[in-house]
XYZ file of C-alpha atoms in Angstrom:
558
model
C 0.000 0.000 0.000
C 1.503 3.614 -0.764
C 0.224 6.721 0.109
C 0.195 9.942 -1.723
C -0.459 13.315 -1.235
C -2.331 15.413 -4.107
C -2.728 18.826 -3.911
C -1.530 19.984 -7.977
C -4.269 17.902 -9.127
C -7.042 19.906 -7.383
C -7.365 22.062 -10.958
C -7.459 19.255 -13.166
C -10.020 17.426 -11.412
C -12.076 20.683 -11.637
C -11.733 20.784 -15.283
C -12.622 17.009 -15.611
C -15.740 18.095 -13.284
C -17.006 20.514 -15.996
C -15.463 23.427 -14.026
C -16.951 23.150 -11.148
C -14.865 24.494 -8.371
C -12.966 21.547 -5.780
C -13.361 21.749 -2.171
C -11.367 23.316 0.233
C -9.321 20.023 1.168
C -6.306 18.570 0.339
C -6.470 15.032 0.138
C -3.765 11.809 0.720
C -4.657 8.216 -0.793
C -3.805 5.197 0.400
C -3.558 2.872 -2.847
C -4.211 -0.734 -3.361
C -6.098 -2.040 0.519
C -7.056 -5.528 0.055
C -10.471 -6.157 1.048
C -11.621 -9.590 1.847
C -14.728 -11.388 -0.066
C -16.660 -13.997 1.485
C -15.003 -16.115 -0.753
C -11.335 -15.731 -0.036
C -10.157 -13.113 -3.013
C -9.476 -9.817 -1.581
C -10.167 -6.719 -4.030
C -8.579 -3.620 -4.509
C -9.743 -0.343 -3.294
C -8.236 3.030 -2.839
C -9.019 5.281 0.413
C -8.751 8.744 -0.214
C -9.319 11.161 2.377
C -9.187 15.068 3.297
C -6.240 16.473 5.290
C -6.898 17.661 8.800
C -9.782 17.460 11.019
C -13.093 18.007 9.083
C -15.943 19.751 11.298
C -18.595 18.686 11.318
C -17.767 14.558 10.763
C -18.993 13.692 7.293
C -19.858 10.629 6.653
C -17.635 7.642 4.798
C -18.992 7.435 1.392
C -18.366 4.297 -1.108
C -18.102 3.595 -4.630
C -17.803 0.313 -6.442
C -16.582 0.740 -10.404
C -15.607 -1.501 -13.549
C -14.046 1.244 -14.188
C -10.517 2.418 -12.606
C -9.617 3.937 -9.374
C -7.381 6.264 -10.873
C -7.640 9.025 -13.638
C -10.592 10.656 -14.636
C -12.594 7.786 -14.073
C -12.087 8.333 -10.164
C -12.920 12.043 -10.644
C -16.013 11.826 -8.277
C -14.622 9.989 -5.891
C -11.583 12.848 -5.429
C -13.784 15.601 -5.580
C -15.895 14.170 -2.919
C -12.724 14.347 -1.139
C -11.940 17.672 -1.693
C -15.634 18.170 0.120
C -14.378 16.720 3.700
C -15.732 13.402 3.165
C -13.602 9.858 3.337
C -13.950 8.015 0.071
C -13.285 4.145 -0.615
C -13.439 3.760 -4.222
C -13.101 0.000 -5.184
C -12.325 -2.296 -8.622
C -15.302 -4.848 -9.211
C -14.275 -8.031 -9.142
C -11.827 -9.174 -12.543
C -11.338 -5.290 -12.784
C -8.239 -2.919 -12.974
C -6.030 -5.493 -10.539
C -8.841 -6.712 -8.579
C -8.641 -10.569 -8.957
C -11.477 -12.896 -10.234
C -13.750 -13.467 -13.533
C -15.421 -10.092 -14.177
C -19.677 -11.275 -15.081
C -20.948 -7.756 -15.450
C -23.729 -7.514 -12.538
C -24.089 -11.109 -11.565
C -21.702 -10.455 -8.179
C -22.376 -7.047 -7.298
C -24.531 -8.772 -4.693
C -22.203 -10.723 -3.014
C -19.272 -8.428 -2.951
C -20.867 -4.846 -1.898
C -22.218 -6.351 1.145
C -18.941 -7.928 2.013
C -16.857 -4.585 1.444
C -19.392 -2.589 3.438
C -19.085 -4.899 6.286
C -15.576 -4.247 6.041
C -15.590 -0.857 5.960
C -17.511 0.022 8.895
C -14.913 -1.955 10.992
C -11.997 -0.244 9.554
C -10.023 2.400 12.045
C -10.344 5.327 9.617
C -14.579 4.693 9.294
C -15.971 7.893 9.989
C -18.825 6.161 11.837
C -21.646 6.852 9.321
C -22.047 5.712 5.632
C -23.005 6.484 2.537
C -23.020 4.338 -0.852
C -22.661 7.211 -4.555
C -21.919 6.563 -7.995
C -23.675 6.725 -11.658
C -24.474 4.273 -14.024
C -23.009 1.174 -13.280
C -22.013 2.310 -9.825
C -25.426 3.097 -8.954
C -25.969 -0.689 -10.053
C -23.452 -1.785 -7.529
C -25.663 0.286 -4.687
C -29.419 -0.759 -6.045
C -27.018 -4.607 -5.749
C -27.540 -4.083 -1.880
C -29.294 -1.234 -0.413
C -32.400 -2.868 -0.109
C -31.461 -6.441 0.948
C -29.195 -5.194 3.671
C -31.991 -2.291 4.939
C -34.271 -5.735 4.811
C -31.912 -8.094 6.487
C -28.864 -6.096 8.071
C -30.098 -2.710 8.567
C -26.545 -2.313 10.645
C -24.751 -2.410 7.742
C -26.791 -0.564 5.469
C -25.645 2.524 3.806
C -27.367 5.574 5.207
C -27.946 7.866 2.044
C -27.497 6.452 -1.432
C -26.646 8.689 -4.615
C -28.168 7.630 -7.341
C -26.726 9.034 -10.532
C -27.920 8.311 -14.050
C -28.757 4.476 -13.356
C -31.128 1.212 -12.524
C -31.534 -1.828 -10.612
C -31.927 -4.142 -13.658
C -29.733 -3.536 -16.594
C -31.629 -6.539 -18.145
C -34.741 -4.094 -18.959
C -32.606 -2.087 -21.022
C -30.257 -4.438 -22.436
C -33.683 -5.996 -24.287
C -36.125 -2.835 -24.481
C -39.619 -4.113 -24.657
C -37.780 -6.879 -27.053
C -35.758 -4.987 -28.975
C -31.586 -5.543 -28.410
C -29.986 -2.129 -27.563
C -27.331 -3.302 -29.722
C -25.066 -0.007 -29.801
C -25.145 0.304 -25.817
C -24.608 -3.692 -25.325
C -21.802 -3.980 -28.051
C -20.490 -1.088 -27.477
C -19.827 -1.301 -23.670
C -18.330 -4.252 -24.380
C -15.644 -3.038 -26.484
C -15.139 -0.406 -24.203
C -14.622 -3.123 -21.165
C -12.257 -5.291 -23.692
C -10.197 -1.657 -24.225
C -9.980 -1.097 -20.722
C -8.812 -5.043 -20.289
C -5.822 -4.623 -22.342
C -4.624 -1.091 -20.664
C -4.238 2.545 -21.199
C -2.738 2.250 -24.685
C -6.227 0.714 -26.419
C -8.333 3.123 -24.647
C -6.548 5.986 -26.458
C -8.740 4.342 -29.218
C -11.570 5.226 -27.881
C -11.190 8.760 -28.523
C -10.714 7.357 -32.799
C -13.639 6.779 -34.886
C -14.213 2.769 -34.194
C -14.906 1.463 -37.821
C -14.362 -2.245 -36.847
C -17.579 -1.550 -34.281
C -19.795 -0.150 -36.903
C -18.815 -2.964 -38.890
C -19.829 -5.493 -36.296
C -23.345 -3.650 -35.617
C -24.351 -5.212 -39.247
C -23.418 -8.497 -38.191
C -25.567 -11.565 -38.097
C -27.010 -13.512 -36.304
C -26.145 -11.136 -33.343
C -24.140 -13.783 -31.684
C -21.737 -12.672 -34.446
C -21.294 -9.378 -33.279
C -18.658 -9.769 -30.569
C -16.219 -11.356 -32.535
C -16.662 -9.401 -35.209
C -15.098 -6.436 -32.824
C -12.922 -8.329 -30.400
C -11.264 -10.920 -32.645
C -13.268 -13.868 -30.029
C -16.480 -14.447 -28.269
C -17.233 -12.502 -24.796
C -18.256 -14.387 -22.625
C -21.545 -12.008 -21.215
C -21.911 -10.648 -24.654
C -22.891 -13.776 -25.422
C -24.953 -14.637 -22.446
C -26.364 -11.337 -23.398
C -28.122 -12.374 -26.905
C -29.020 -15.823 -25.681
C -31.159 -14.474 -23.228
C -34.101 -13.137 -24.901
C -36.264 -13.283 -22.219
C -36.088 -10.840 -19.284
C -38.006 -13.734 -17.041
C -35.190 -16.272 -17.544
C -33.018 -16.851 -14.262
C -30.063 -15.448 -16.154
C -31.541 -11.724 -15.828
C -33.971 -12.143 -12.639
C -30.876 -13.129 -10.304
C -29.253 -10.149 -11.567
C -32.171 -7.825 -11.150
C -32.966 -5.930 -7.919
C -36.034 -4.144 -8.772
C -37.993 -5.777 -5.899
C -36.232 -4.967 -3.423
C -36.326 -1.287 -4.342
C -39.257 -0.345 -1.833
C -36.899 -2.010 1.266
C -34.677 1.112 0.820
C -35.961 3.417 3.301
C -32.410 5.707 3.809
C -32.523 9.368 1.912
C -32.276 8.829 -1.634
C -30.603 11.721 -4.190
C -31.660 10.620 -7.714
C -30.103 12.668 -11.140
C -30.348 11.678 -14.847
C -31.013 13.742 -17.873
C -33.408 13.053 -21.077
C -31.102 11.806 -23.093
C -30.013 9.658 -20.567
C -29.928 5.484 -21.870
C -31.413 4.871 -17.925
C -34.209 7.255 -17.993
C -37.667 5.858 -18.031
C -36.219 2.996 -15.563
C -35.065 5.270 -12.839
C -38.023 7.406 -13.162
C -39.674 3.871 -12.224
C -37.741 3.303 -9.516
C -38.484 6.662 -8.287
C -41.809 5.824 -8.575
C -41.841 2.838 -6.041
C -39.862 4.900 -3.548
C -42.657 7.379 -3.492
C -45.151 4.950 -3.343
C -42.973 3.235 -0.378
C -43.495 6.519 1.303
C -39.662 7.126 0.395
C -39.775 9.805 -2.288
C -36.383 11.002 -3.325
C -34.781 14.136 -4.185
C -34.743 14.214 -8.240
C -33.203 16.385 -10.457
C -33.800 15.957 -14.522
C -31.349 18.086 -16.586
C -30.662 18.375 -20.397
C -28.188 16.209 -20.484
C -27.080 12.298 -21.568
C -25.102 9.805 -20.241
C -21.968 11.361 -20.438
C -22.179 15.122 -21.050
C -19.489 16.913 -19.436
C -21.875 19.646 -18.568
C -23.567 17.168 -15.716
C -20.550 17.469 -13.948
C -20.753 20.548 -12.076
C -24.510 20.177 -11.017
C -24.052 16.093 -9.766
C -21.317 17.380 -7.393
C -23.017 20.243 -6.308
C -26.240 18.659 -5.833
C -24.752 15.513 -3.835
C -22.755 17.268 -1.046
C -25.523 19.519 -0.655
C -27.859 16.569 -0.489
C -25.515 14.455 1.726
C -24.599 17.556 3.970
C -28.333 18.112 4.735
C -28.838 14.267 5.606
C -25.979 13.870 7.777
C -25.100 17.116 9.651
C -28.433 18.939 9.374
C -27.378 21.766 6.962
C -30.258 23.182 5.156
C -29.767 22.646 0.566
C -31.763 25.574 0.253
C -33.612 22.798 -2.314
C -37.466 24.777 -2.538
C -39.089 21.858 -4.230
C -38.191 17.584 -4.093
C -37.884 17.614 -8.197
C -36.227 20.230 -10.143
C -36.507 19.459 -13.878
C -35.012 21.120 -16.827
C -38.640 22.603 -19.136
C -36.550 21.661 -22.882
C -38.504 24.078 -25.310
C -38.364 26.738 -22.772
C -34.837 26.082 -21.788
C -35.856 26.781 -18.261
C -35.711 24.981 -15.029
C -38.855 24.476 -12.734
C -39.230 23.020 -9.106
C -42.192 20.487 -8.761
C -43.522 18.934 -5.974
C -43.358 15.350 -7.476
C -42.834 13.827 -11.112
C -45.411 13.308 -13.195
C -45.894 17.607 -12.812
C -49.061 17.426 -11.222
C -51.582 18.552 -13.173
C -50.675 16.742 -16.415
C -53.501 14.433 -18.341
C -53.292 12.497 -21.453
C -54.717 13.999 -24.449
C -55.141 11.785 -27.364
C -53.884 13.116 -31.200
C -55.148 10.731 -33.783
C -52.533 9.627 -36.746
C -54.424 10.668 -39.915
C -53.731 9.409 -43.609
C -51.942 11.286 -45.406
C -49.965 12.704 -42.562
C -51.910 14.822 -40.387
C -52.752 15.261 -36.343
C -55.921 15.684 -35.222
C -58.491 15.498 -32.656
C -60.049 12.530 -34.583
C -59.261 9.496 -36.481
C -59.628 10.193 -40.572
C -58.318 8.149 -43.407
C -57.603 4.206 -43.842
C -54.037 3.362 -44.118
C -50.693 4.642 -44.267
C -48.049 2.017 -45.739
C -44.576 1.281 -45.789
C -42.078 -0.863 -46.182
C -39.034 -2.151 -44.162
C -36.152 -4.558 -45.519
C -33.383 -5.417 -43.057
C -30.810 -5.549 -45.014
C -31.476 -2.100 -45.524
C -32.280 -0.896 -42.210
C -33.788 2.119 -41.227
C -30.787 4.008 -39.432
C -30.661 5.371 -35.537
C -30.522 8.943 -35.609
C -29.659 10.459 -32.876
C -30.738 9.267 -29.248
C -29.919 8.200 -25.877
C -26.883 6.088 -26.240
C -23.601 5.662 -24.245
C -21.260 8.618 -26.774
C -21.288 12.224 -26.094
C -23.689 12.487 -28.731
C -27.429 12.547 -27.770
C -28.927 15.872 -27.847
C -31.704 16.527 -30.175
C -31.110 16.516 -33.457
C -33.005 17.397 -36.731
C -35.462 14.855 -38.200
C -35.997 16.736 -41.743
C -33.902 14.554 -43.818
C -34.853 11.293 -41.704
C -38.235 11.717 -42.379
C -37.939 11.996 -46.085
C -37.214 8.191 -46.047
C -39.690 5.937 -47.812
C -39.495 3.457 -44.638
C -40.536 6.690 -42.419
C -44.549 7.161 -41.750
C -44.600 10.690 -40.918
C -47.520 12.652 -39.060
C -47.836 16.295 -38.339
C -50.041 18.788 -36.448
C -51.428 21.997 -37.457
C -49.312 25.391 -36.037
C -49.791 25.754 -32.578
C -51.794 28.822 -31.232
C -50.347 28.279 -27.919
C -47.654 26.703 -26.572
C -48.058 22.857 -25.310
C -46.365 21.192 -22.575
C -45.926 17.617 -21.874
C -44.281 16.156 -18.734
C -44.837 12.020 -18.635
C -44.230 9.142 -20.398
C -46.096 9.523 -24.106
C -48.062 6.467 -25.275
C -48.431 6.022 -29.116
C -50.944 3.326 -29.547
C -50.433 2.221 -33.001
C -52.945 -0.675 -34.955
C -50.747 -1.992 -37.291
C -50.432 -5.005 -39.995
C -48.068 -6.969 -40.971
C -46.634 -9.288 -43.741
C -43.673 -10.455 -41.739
C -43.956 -12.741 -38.361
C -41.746 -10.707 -36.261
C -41.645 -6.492 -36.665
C -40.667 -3.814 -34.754
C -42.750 -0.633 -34.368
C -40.358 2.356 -33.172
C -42.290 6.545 -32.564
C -40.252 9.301 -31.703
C -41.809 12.733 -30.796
C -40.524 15.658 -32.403
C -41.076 19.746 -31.803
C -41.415 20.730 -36.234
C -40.028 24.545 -35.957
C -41.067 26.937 -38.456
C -38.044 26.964 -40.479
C -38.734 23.449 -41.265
C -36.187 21.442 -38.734
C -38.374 18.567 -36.899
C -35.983 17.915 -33.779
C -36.231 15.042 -31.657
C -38.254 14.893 -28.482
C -38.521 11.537 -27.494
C -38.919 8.003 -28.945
C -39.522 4.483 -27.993
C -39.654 0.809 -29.426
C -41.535 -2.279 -28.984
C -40.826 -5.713 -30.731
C -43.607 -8.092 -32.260
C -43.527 -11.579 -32.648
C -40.112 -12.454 -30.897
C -39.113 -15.251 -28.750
C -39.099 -12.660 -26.189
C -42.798 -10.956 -26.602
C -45.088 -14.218 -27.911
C -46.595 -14.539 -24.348
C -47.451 -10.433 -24.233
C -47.730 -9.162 -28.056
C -51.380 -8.114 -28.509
C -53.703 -10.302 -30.507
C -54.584 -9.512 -33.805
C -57.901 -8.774 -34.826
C -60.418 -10.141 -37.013
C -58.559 -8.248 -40.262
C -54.952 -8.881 -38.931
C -54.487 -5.626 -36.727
C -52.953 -5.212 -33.972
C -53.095 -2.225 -31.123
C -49.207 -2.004 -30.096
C -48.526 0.080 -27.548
C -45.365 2.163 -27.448
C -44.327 3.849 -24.200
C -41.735 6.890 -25.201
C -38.575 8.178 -23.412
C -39.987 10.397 -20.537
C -40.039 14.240 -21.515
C -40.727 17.790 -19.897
C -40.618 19.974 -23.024
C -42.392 22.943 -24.089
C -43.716 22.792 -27.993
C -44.010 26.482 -28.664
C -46.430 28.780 -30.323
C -45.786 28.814 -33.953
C -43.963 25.005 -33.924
C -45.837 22.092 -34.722
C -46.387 18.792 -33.044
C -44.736 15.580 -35.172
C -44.627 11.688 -35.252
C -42.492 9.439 -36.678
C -43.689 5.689 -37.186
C -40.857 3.423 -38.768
C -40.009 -0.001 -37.949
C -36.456 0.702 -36.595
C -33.435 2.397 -35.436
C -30.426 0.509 -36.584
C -27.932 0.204 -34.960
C -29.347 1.604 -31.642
C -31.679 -1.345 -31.707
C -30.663 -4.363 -33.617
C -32.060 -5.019 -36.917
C -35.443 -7.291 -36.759
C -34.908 -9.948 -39.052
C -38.487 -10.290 -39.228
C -38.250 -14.056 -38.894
C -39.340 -14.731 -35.461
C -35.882 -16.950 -34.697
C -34.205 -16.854 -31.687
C -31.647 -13.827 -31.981
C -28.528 -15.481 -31.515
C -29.064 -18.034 -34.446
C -31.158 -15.532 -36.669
C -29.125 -15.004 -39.927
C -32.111 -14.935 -42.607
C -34.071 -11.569 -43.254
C -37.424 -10.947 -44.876
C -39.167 -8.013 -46.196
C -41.909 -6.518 -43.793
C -44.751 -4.341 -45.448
C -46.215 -2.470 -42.823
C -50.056 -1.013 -42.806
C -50.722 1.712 -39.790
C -54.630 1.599 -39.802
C -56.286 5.141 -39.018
C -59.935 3.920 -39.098
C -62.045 2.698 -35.740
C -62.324 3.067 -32.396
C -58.774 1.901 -31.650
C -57.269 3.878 -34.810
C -53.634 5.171 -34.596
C -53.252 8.115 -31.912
C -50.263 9.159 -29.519
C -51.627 10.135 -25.933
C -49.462 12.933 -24.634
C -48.998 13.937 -21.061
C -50.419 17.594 -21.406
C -49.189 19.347 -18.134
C -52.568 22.200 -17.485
C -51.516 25.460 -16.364
């Protein structure tokens, strides 16, 4: 174990923190502690704490990463430091020195109870705790917050920061059927890079054309050696599991045990955020629990560097208030970003109270409207052609909204606009489009996005969501078809708090993909991982009835 002083880096940290200023500390770390598993393996962690007495006592906060415990990637954990508080950041088991087989989530469990029993007998344990960390850190947290409040409330942490994350990265991993292909194959490349050491994660910084290369590969099983040169091992656990009820994902997923957690809870993400509508879920049973959290929604994805400054300044407020009595100065529980307006608003709770679903029928021809009108709007969707991604929550820097105008000028693009606003329109929820649809293939995909049409003609993206048909995955829930071969799918979009102005107009997109965000649909029906063969789908969106095509939109009243 060596320790070391930093004081130099204090600046660069703040510039890796999107400027926002470091605490008043110095800090020393003590590198490499070996802590015990219940198994025998002891994993690496490094303590870093602030020099001299800190008054009042904070509490000992911990974070569990994949991802380094040096570098930028530890940049939280440091600037926490800074703050006053004592920080154990750790390496996941098979991770950056810490010994083992790395299977992303499936030990999480296991080994965050063990290291927080460790921690709170250690000599330099500040005598409270607190777990923090986004994305896959706040995996490692949802792994055992609510078991241990359940079974070991002793050893429990006492606040948890919840950053841009989920208890069940099986939800996302197949999204209502569909396989987030960039995000899964992706992250996996990422993890090989950071395998094989600093020198191949320079790479990441280099257009990858080997990964787009291995999005188009099939079947999907394909994929991972079409990147990494061999199979991965939870890659390919990955596309074998269709089904989100198989044991593989429900040992792995902690969503029931998310009403247990009754310590303060500090929630962030953004709307562009790949975690979104499943931590505004979670958030959802806490309230219900009687546990509502503090939430803030910003305009921001999963790795903007412009989070950086708010997350820190949010969660030592937030863990300040809970464990020395210091008053945020937060007016409202949620504080959401109003996209549209570009302005921020406090609410009491999230849905904004007040908001109720009005319905906008899909007309032929392309309209909006307060009622259905028309019969059918076709089109036509060949996989080996795919209908391209454009734009959206994904894991790269790139996921603000982005202009739909060209998009939508593709023939495999049903496209559906509303007449010029007369007043501005807000919508805070979860959109539903409910879409009766036909089909000449087995297995389809029906994908909506949102978008705000401006008057100079740009139709940017608001939100979007998917849901497969006919998969190994959805036989036991797709709708039935009707009498004429329709079926009412329901698509639940990305959540949203956006403002459609006065002058704009509202738009719908209705393809049957969004390549290589979601994998292809073959169309076939086969099992993913063996699916190689493709067929043609002609689709027919059916505006006539009393289930005809509409989109429900949370309106929020004034």
């Amino acid at each position: 174990m060596t320790t070391v002083k930093q004081r130099l880096t204090k600046r660069f940290d703040a510039r890796g923190l999107g400027g926002a200023p470091t605490g008043p500390y110095d800090i020393e770390i003590d590198r490499d502690l070996r802590v015990p598993m219940d198994d025998g393996i002891e994993l690496l962690a490094d303590l870093i704490r602030p020099v001299g007495p800190v008054d009042p006592p904070l509490p000992t906060i911990v974070l569990r990463s994949p991802y380094g415990r040096r570098g930028a990637m530890a940049g939280d954990a440091r600037a926490l430091a800074y703050e006053g508080f004592t920080v154990l950041v750790q390496s996941c088991r098979g991770t950056w020195g810490s010994p083992g087989v790395f299977h992303p989530q499936v030990d999480e469990q296991r080994d965050g109870i063990a290291t927080l029993r460790w921690v709170r007998r250690q000599p330099w344990f500040t005598g409270r705790l607190a777990t923090y960390g986004q994305s896959y850190l706040g995996y490692t947290q949802w792994a055992v917050a609510g078991r241990l409040q359940k079974e070991e409330p002793e050893t429990a942490p006492e606040a948890l920061v919840l950053l841009i994350t989920m208890p069940d990265f099986g939800a996302i991993t197949w999204d209502n059927g569909a396989y987030a292909l960039r995000n899964a194959l992706g992250w996996t490349r990422m993890m090989d890079r950071m395998r094989r050491g600093p020198l191949a994660l320079l790479g990441m910084a280099l257009p990858d054309r080997k990964l787009d290369r291995a999005f188009d590969a099939l079947p999907l099983s394909a994929g991972d050696t079409a990147v990494l040169g061999a199979p991965n091992d939870w890659y390919q656990d990955w596309v074998r599991h269709e089904q989100l009820t198989d044991e593989y994902w429900t040992r792995q997923s902690h969503t029931a045990t998310v009403a247990d957690v009754t310590a303060p809870v500090m929630m962030l993400s953004g709307w562009y955020d790949i975690f979104l509508p499943w931590q505004l879920r979670t958030y959802a049973q806490l309230v219900a629990a009687g546990n509502p959290p503090q939430l803030t929604l910003g305009p921001w994805g999963h790795t903007s560097r412009e989070m950086g400054g708010p997350t820190l300044a949010e969660s030592v407020a937030f863990l300040r208030e809970v464990f020395t009595g210091r008053d945020a100065g937060r007016p409202a529980p949620v504080r959401a970003y109003l996209t549209g307006a570009q302005e921020w608003h406090d609410l009491a709770s999230w849905p904004p109270p007040g908001s109720v679903a009005q319905s906008l029928f899909l007309r032929e021809g392309g309209g909006l409207g307060a009622d259905p009108a028309g019969d059918l709007t076709r089109y036509t969707y060949d996989p080996k052609a795919p209908t391209p991604a454009l734009g959206g929550p994904s894991l790269t820097p790139h996921t603000a909204p982005v202009d739909n105008a060209a998009h939508e000028r593709r023939t495999d693009v049903a496209v559906f606009r509303g007449d010029v606003l007369a007043e501005p329109v807000t919508v805070g929820g979860e959109p539903v489009a409910r879409i009766r649809v036909r089909s000449s293939a087995p297995s389809f995909d029906v994908f909506v996005r949102l978008t705000d049409v401006r008057p100079d003609g740009r139709s940017m993206t608001v939100c979007d969501g998917i849901r497969r048909i006919g998969s190994v995955a959805t036989a036991a829930t797709d709708p039935a078809s009707d009498a004429d071969g329709f079926r009412v799918v329901d698509v639940t979009l990305w959540p949203t708090y956006h403002r459609f102005a006065a002058g704009h107009r509202i738009g719908i997109q209705v393809s049957s993909g969004a390549h290589p965000r979601y994998a292809r649909n073959p169309g076939t029906g086969e099992p993913a991982f063996t699916a190689e063969e493709t067929v043609v789908a002609h689709q027919e969106i059916s505006h006539t009835g009393p289930t005809a095509s509409r989109i429900e939109l949370p309106v929020v009243t004034p």
